[in-house]
Amino acid sequence: MQWETVIGLEIHVQLSTKSKIFSGSSTAFGAEPNTQANVVDLGLPGVLPVFNEGALKKAIAFGLAIDAEINKKSFFERKNYFYPDLPKGYQTTQLESPIVGPGHVDIMLDNGETKRVRIHHAHLEEDAGKSLHEDFHGMSGIDLNRAGTPLIEIVTEPDMRNSAEAVAFAKKLHTIVTAIGICDGEMSQGSMRFDVNVSIRPKGSDVYGTRTETKNLNSFRFMEEAIKLEVERQIDVIEDGGKVIQETRLYNGDTKTARSMRSKEEANDYRYFPCPDLLPVEIDDDYINAIRGTLPELPDTKMKRFESDYGLTEYDASVLSANGDLADYFEVVVKGCNDAKLAANWCMGELSKYLNQSKRDIRDCPITADSLGLLLARIKDDTVSGKAAKTVFQALADGEGSVDDIIDAKGLKQVTDSGAIEAIVDDVIAANRDQFEELKSGKDKLIGFFVGQVMKASKGQANPGQVNAILKKKMAD
Amino acid sequence: MLNKTLKQLSDSLAAGEFSSTELTSAYLEQIKARDSALNAFITVTDEQALAAAKTADQRRANGEQSPLLGLPIAIKDIFCTTGVKTSCGSKMLDNFIAPYESTATSKLSDAGMIMLGKTNMDEFAMGSSTESSFYGPTKNPWDQESVPGGSSGGSAVAVAARLAPAALGTDTGGSIRQPAALCGITGLKPTYGRVSRWGMIAYGSSFDQGGPMTQTAEDAALILNAIAGFDSRDSTSMDQPVEDYSAGLNQALKGLRIGLPKEYFGDGLDDGIRAAVMEAVKTFEQQGATVKEISLPRTELSIPAYYIIAPAEASTNLSRFDGVRFGYRCDNPKDLMDMYTRTRSEGFGDEVKRRIMIGAYALSAGYYDAYYRKAQQLRRMIKQDFQAALSEVDVIMGPTTPSTAWKIGAKSKDPVDMYLEDIYTLSVNLAGLPGMSIPCGFKDGMPIGLQVIGNYFDESRLLNIGHQFQLATDWHTKKPAV
Amino acid sequence: MSLDRSQVETVAKLARLAIDDSEINDYVSSLSSILDLVDQLQAIDTTGVEPLANPLDAAQRLRPDAVTETNQREALQTNAPQAEAGLFLVPKVIE
């Protein structure tokens, strides 16, 4: 039988506020355990929450970025369950009236088509702490630094049909939340965590199968692996005559295996009800519009602008607009060299390769966008060859000085004096008389040999265009 | 010295008749001599009190003259106080020393008041008799075999027995007004949001209010002046200007419109109480007030509404008592589930467990709409009834309680018997209105309270009415025999 | 409405309370009588009435996004039943 996969995602996005959602504790990552957990975060008796406006504004910004309705009256509810990393015995969250209503995100598929993924809603809530599973005399340690970090939980409709779509969506969402500055996007620190709901059904069916939820995936790769694994598992179960049971699963990225979470098996009754310590959050159009006014250019808008203003292909525009920092870098490079295509090629080629190899973020790149722009300008004005420019690029990365200093110091300036080039060409022809005759008699591919020899003799400094032109002239002589 | 009101003591301190140290010592001696019989205090903070009194005397010597400077006060053990055990009457918090101070007590100490100790209460404020405390029942000083009411029974007894000139209590469904009535003192529950709840251990978050328990309305005004006000740490605290509650005490009551809800004078009301309340109303009429019968048709329904919403809130407010970060933890838990269930089963008393279970049930899947949501709708209807009534009259008067103090143990078998005692007080908390109980007579030697309910943020008027009544009567000066 | 024993046990478990066999009957009867009391409310027509969560119908105030707290771990952990290396210790958490 042919199976169709149905995927919906729930994404927890940590909002990059300075302080927690209901207390003035820092949200900085990596502090010593429990040093950023104050009386409110610990849920001590008699303490009370007060809502952080920074979290509200970031949640609204997200809603605006996905073209969603913003609820002008929303409120917080308590979701009740006992867990050691949940200090109050309830999570303050939103159920009935979330801040962000239905919206959508468009993703680009491998075949170049655009697909719309609907967002059911996004709600504000507080993060839990962490249970550390190292052994403390057979006990677990609880660190509540993360407890109270503001989150939005984004819930999609079950609109994705394979792992590639899910990953494309996840990456697009990452692009959006980092572009609008509501999340630092540090997946390895848990800033974005994905829960994946997967079910399968016979192709052509319009009834959903029983779904499972694989929780807390914190990389795109794990997400892809976990979905593929779960789809295979469900197909096996059904084809073996079994039934998929609704359950929560845990994927282990190291062993590439998944298992059912026993502790969540017992049916939960979360007893949601409006939190009496917090009042309804009421906002008006002016408040929403003020936030709209502060939104930076959204990735989709930027992509379209890159296509129209710079004449980039859709693919190049989508790659360069996907990361806000890269996009900004690219635009400075274009300004420096006045050639968008050249800038795009270098940003997506040499620069990306370098960042990947050195495991650096564009923000920590030792080559400034101005330097790269200047280097490309030097290619355009024939000061250096493209090949020599790569040497300059590496030297810039190694901190060897400015573009022009490096070109001078390394003697990379192209020889453009045609007399000097012609002399070298003559020497090469003289040394390879027979081959030159063959070239003249029509063996065209030998041209590459001669250009190569001339370049070699000039130690790479001759302008290859000129070499070509002079060779052609000699052949015609 | 110990029979003086807070106001009189304030004047005496200002006049230099005695020092705060002398005054504080005198109260501490009284507590030492008499509290073993009454059990009004869970913790007596002698050393801190004497040190604070010394500081207050120095402040006064340096020319400071604030009205509460150097005056002692007893604090219900529900307010977190730095460095002193805050138990909330529970084994769960028998070892809990809060690393922070409640806003209300911190304002009192800023005003120069001296904490004598922490008073006994029903466990987590759940009760109307102060019998459910882990530290044993508090006795009514008018009859030590009777309950003092609750949950702020310790605070009421401390004031009634003159172990403290004033006390701080909290009121979720009547817990200031009812013990004030049953012990013959004055108790004021302010408008919800008037006094910060920060550092006050929550029972029913949308009801809880701290307030003064004193001999007189004049004294209550002094305390309210100190504790009222906006607090940025409490989202439910209201940003309303704070009046000088002492300033309006002497206004004449001529033209005051009093409403008497017919539902407050029905079958369940003790005849002696009815007579005393009607007599009190007559006093106001003599001062030029007009009286009219009104209706609060859903008074009886305030019991089911309250006993759904408050336990629902409590059931989740009390989830934080899990043995992980503070408070009691059972010995040798064998696993996580065992730690939770034994910690909570051993740490909480019966009434607390009952209310947690009722609350959890009312919120559980399939019952939420029928119970919690319906109770919240009824809550709005009850509020609307009050708003309609208060558009016709300035204040509503009636009995605080349907009967006087009962014998210890008499209503402990069936919790519902006790719940019915709250009939006249609960609706005020459901609506969030201010309410006051003042002494207005006795039945068989036991005190009776007159309840006065006002409009939102109309505490000044309530205190004015209380003060004028106390100028005309002497019920508030009666004290139990030692 | 009265509760039966298994309902009481379910709700007790939800609230992480253990009720002894010797007490269960008392709880069944007292909780049932409380439910009888509150069930009066079922007779009331509340159609169209907006639930009231906060008596003053007020709106939430917003706090500026600023860090106002400092590390108080040592003081806060003096109340902890069991703590080590800055962590609160609990019986092993099994996911």
mmCIF file of C-alpha atoms in Angstrom, chain B residues 281-410:
data_model
loop_
_atom_site.group_PDB
_atom_site.id
_atom_site.type_symbol
_atom_site.label_atom_id
_atom_site.label_comp_id
_atom_site.label_asym_id
_atom_site.label_seq_id
_atom_site.Cartn_x
_atom_site.Cartn_y
_atom_site.Cartn_z
ATOM 1 C CA VAL B 281 -29.474 50.124 63.157
ATOM 2 C CA LYS B 282 -31.713 52.203 65.431
ATOM 3 C CA THR B 283 -28.624 53.984 66.749
ATOM 4 C CA PHE B 284 -27.799 55.061 63.204
ATOM 5 C CA GLU B 285 -31.335 56.208 62.613
ATOM 6 C CA GLN B 286 -31.040 58.355 65.687
ATOM 7 C CA GLN B 287 -27.986 59.936 64.059
ATOM 8 C CA GLY B 288 -30.016 60.879 60.992
ATOM 9 C CA ALA B 289 -29.491 57.863 58.749
ATOM 10 C CA THR B 290 -32.339 56.471 56.658
ATOM 11 C CA VAL B 291 -33.029 52.757 56.492
ATOM 12 C CA LYS B 292 -34.596 50.739 53.751
ATOM 13 C CA GLU B 293 -35.116 47.086 53.041
ATOM 14 C CA ILE B 294 -33.230 45.808 50.024
ATOM 15 C CA SER B 295 -32.771 42.422 48.399
ATOM 16 C CA LEU B 296 -29.631 40.471 47.645
ATOM 17 C CA PRO B 297 -31.500 37.579 46.081
ATOM 18 C CA ARG B 298 -28.545 35.290 45.528
ATOM 19 C CA THR B 299 -27.142 35.435 49.049
ATOM 20 C CA GLU B 300 -27.668 31.732 49.658
ATOM 21 C CA LEU B 301 -25.965 30.872 46.405
ATOM 22 C CA SER B 302 -22.816 32.576 47.553
ATOM 23 C CA ILE B 303 -22.081 29.415 49.545
ATOM 24 C CA PRO B 304 -21.905 27.062 46.561
ATOM 25 C CA ALA B 305 -20.202 29.694 44.403
ATOM 26 C CA TYR B 306 -17.555 30.320 47.024
ATOM 27 C CA TYR B 307 -17.043 26.683 47.930
ATOM 28 C CA ILE B 308 -16.281 25.904 44.309
ATOM 29 C CA ILE B 309 -14.096 28.841 43.323
ATOM 30 C CA ALA B 310 -12.044 29.171 46.500
ATOM 31 C CA PRO B 311 -11.149 25.459 46.712
ATOM 32 C CA ALA B 312 -10.428 25.427 42.972
ATOM 33 C CA GLU B 313 -7.942 28.258 43.376
ATOM 34 C CA ALA B 314 -6.601 26.701 46.565
ATOM 35 C CA SER B 315 -6.137 23.291 44.979
ATOM 36 C CA THR B 316 -3.610 24.729 42.548
ATOM 37 C CA ASN B 317 -2.172 27.375 44.884
ATOM 38 C CA LEU B 318 -1.201 24.516 47.181
ATOM 39 C CA SER B 319 0.464 22.435 44.471
ATOM 40 C CA ARG B 320 3.752 24.192 45.205
ATOM 41 C CA PHE B 321 3.916 22.363 48.515
ATOM 42 C CA ASP B 322 5.643 19.352 47.043
ATOM 43 C CA GLY B 323 8.682 18.793 49.245
ATOM 44 C CA VAL B 324 11.174 19.895 46.592
ATOM 45 C CA ARG B 325 12.318 23.440 47.335
ATOM 46 C CA PHE B 326 11.093 24.284 50.839
ATOM 47 C CA GLY B 327 8.847 23.044 53.587
ATOM 48 C CA TYR B 328 8.104 19.548 54.773
ATOM 49 C CA ARG B 329 9.330 16.438 52.953
ATOM 50 C CA CYS B 330 8.404 12.949 54.077
ATOM 51 C CA ASP B 331 11.141 10.664 55.377
ATOM 52 C CA ASN B 332 12.866 8.287 52.962
ATOM 53 C CA PRO B 333 10.702 8.635 49.861
ATOM 54 C CA LYS B 334 11.055 5.509 47.765
ATOM 55 C CA ASP B 335 10.431 7.319 44.485
ATOM 56 C CA LEU B 336 9.153 10.603 43.122
ATOM 57 C CA MET B 337 5.461 9.707 43.359
ATOM 58 C CA ASP B 338 5.950 8.504 46.923
ATOM 59 C CA MET B 339 7.666 11.783 47.818
ATOM 60 C CA TYR B 340 4.783 13.827 46.446
ATOM 61 C CA THR B 341 1.954 11.842 47.948
ATOM 62 C CA ARG B 342 3.445 11.182 51.362
ATOM 63 C CA THR B 343 4.809 14.720 51.717
ATOM 64 C CA ARG B 344 1.412 16.179 50.923
ATOM 65 C CA SER B 345 -0.635 13.629 52.834
ATOM 66 C CA GLU B 346 1.502 13.958 55.944
ATOM 67 C CA GLY B 347 2.019 17.729 55.623
ATOM 68 C CA PHE B 348 -1.606 18.810 55.097
ATOM 69 C CA GLY B 349 -4.478 18.389 57.549
ATOM 70 C CA ASP B 350 -7.920 16.985 56.742
ATOM 71 C CA GLU B 351 -9.770 20.183 55.846
ATOM 72 C CA VAL B 352 -6.979 21.298 53.531
ATOM 73 C CA LYS B 353 -7.003 17.910 51.814
ATOM 74 C CA ARG B 354 -10.777 18.074 51.469
ATOM 75 C CA ARG B 355 -10.668 21.486 49.832
ATOM 76 C CA ILE B 356 -7.820 20.493 47.534
ATOM 77 C CA MET B 357 -9.823 17.482 46.382
ATOM 78 C CA ILE B 358 -13.059 19.425 45.926
ATOM 79 C CA GLY B 359 -11.163 22.062 43.972
ATOM 80 C CA ALA B 360 -9.358 19.530 41.806
ATOM 81 C CA TYR B 361 -12.676 17.800 41.144
ATOM 82 C CA ALA B 362 -14.429 21.038 40.169
ATOM 83 C CA LEU B 363 -11.674 21.828 37.660
ATOM 84 C CA SER B 364 -11.326 18.348 36.233
ATOM 85 C CA ALA B 365 -12.246 17.394 32.709
ATOM 86 C CA GLY B 366 -15.959 17.124 32.226
ATOM 87 C CA TYR B 367 -16.872 19.080 35.373
ATOM 88 C CA TYR B 368 -15.264 22.456 34.695
ATOM 89 C CA ASP B 369 -18.285 23.971 32.955
ATOM 90 C CA ALA B 370 -20.809 22.614 35.421
ATOM 91 C CA TYR B 371 -18.875 23.759 38.459
ATOM 92 C CA TYR B 372 -16.082 26.267 38.005
ATOM 93 C CA ARG B 373 -17.440 28.182 35.047
ATOM 94 C CA LYS B 374 -20.954 28.223 36.419
ATOM 95 C CA ALA B 375 -19.691 29.473 39.777
ATOM 96 C CA GLN B 376 -17.812 32.284 38.023
ATOM 97 C CA GLN B 377 -21.001 33.263 36.195
ATOM 98 C CA LEU B 378 -22.876 33.247 39.457
ATOM 99 C CA ARG B 379 -20.091 35.357 40.902
ATOM 100 C CA ARG B 380 -20.846 38.042 38.350
ATOM 101 C CA MET B 381 -24.552 37.858 39.129
ATOM 102 C CA ILE B 382 -23.821 38.276 42.845
ATOM 103 C CA LYS B 383 -21.609 41.257 42.110
ATOM 104 C CA GLN B 384 -24.382 42.762 39.986
ATOM 105 C CA ASP B 385 -26.862 42.310 42.845
ATOM 106 C CA PHE B 386 -24.568 44.320 45.109
ATOM 107 C CA GLN B 387 -24.034 46.991 42.475
ATOM 108 C CA ALA B 388 -27.774 47.369 42.034
ATOM 109 C CA ALA B 389 -28.272 47.606 45.799
ATOM 110 C CA LEU B 390 -25.416 50.073 46.255
ATOM 111 C CA SER B 391 -26.897 52.356 43.630
ATOM 112 C CA GLU B 392 -29.832 52.863 45.991
ATOM 113 C CA VAL B 393 -28.104 52.902 49.369
ATOM 114 C CA ASP B 394 -24.693 53.996 50.651
ATOM 115 C CA VAL B 395 -23.998 50.959 52.784
ATOM 116 C CA ILE B 396 -25.518 47.591 53.524
ATOM 117 C CA MET B 397 -25.892 46.428 57.119
ATOM 118 C CA GLY B 398 -26.680 43.105 58.665
ATOM 119 C CA PRO B 399 -25.319 40.480 61.010
ATOM 120 C CA THR B 400 -21.753 39.281 60.466
ATOM 121 C CA THR B 401 -22.655 35.732 61.499
ATOM 122 C CA PRO B 402 -25.873 33.765 61.937
ATOM 123 C CA SER B 403 -24.867 32.601 65.431
ATOM 124 C CA THR B 404 -22.399 33.435 68.166
ATOM 125 C CA ALA B 405 -19.295 31.364 68.902
ATOM 126 C CA TRP B 406 -19.932 27.627 69.182
ATOM 127 C CA LYS B 407 -18.247 25.061 71.343
ATOM 128 C CA ILE B 408 -14.936 23.668 70.178
ATOM 129 C CA GLY B 409 -15.613 20.462 68.255
ATOM 130 C CA ALA B 410 -19.338 21.114 67.774
#
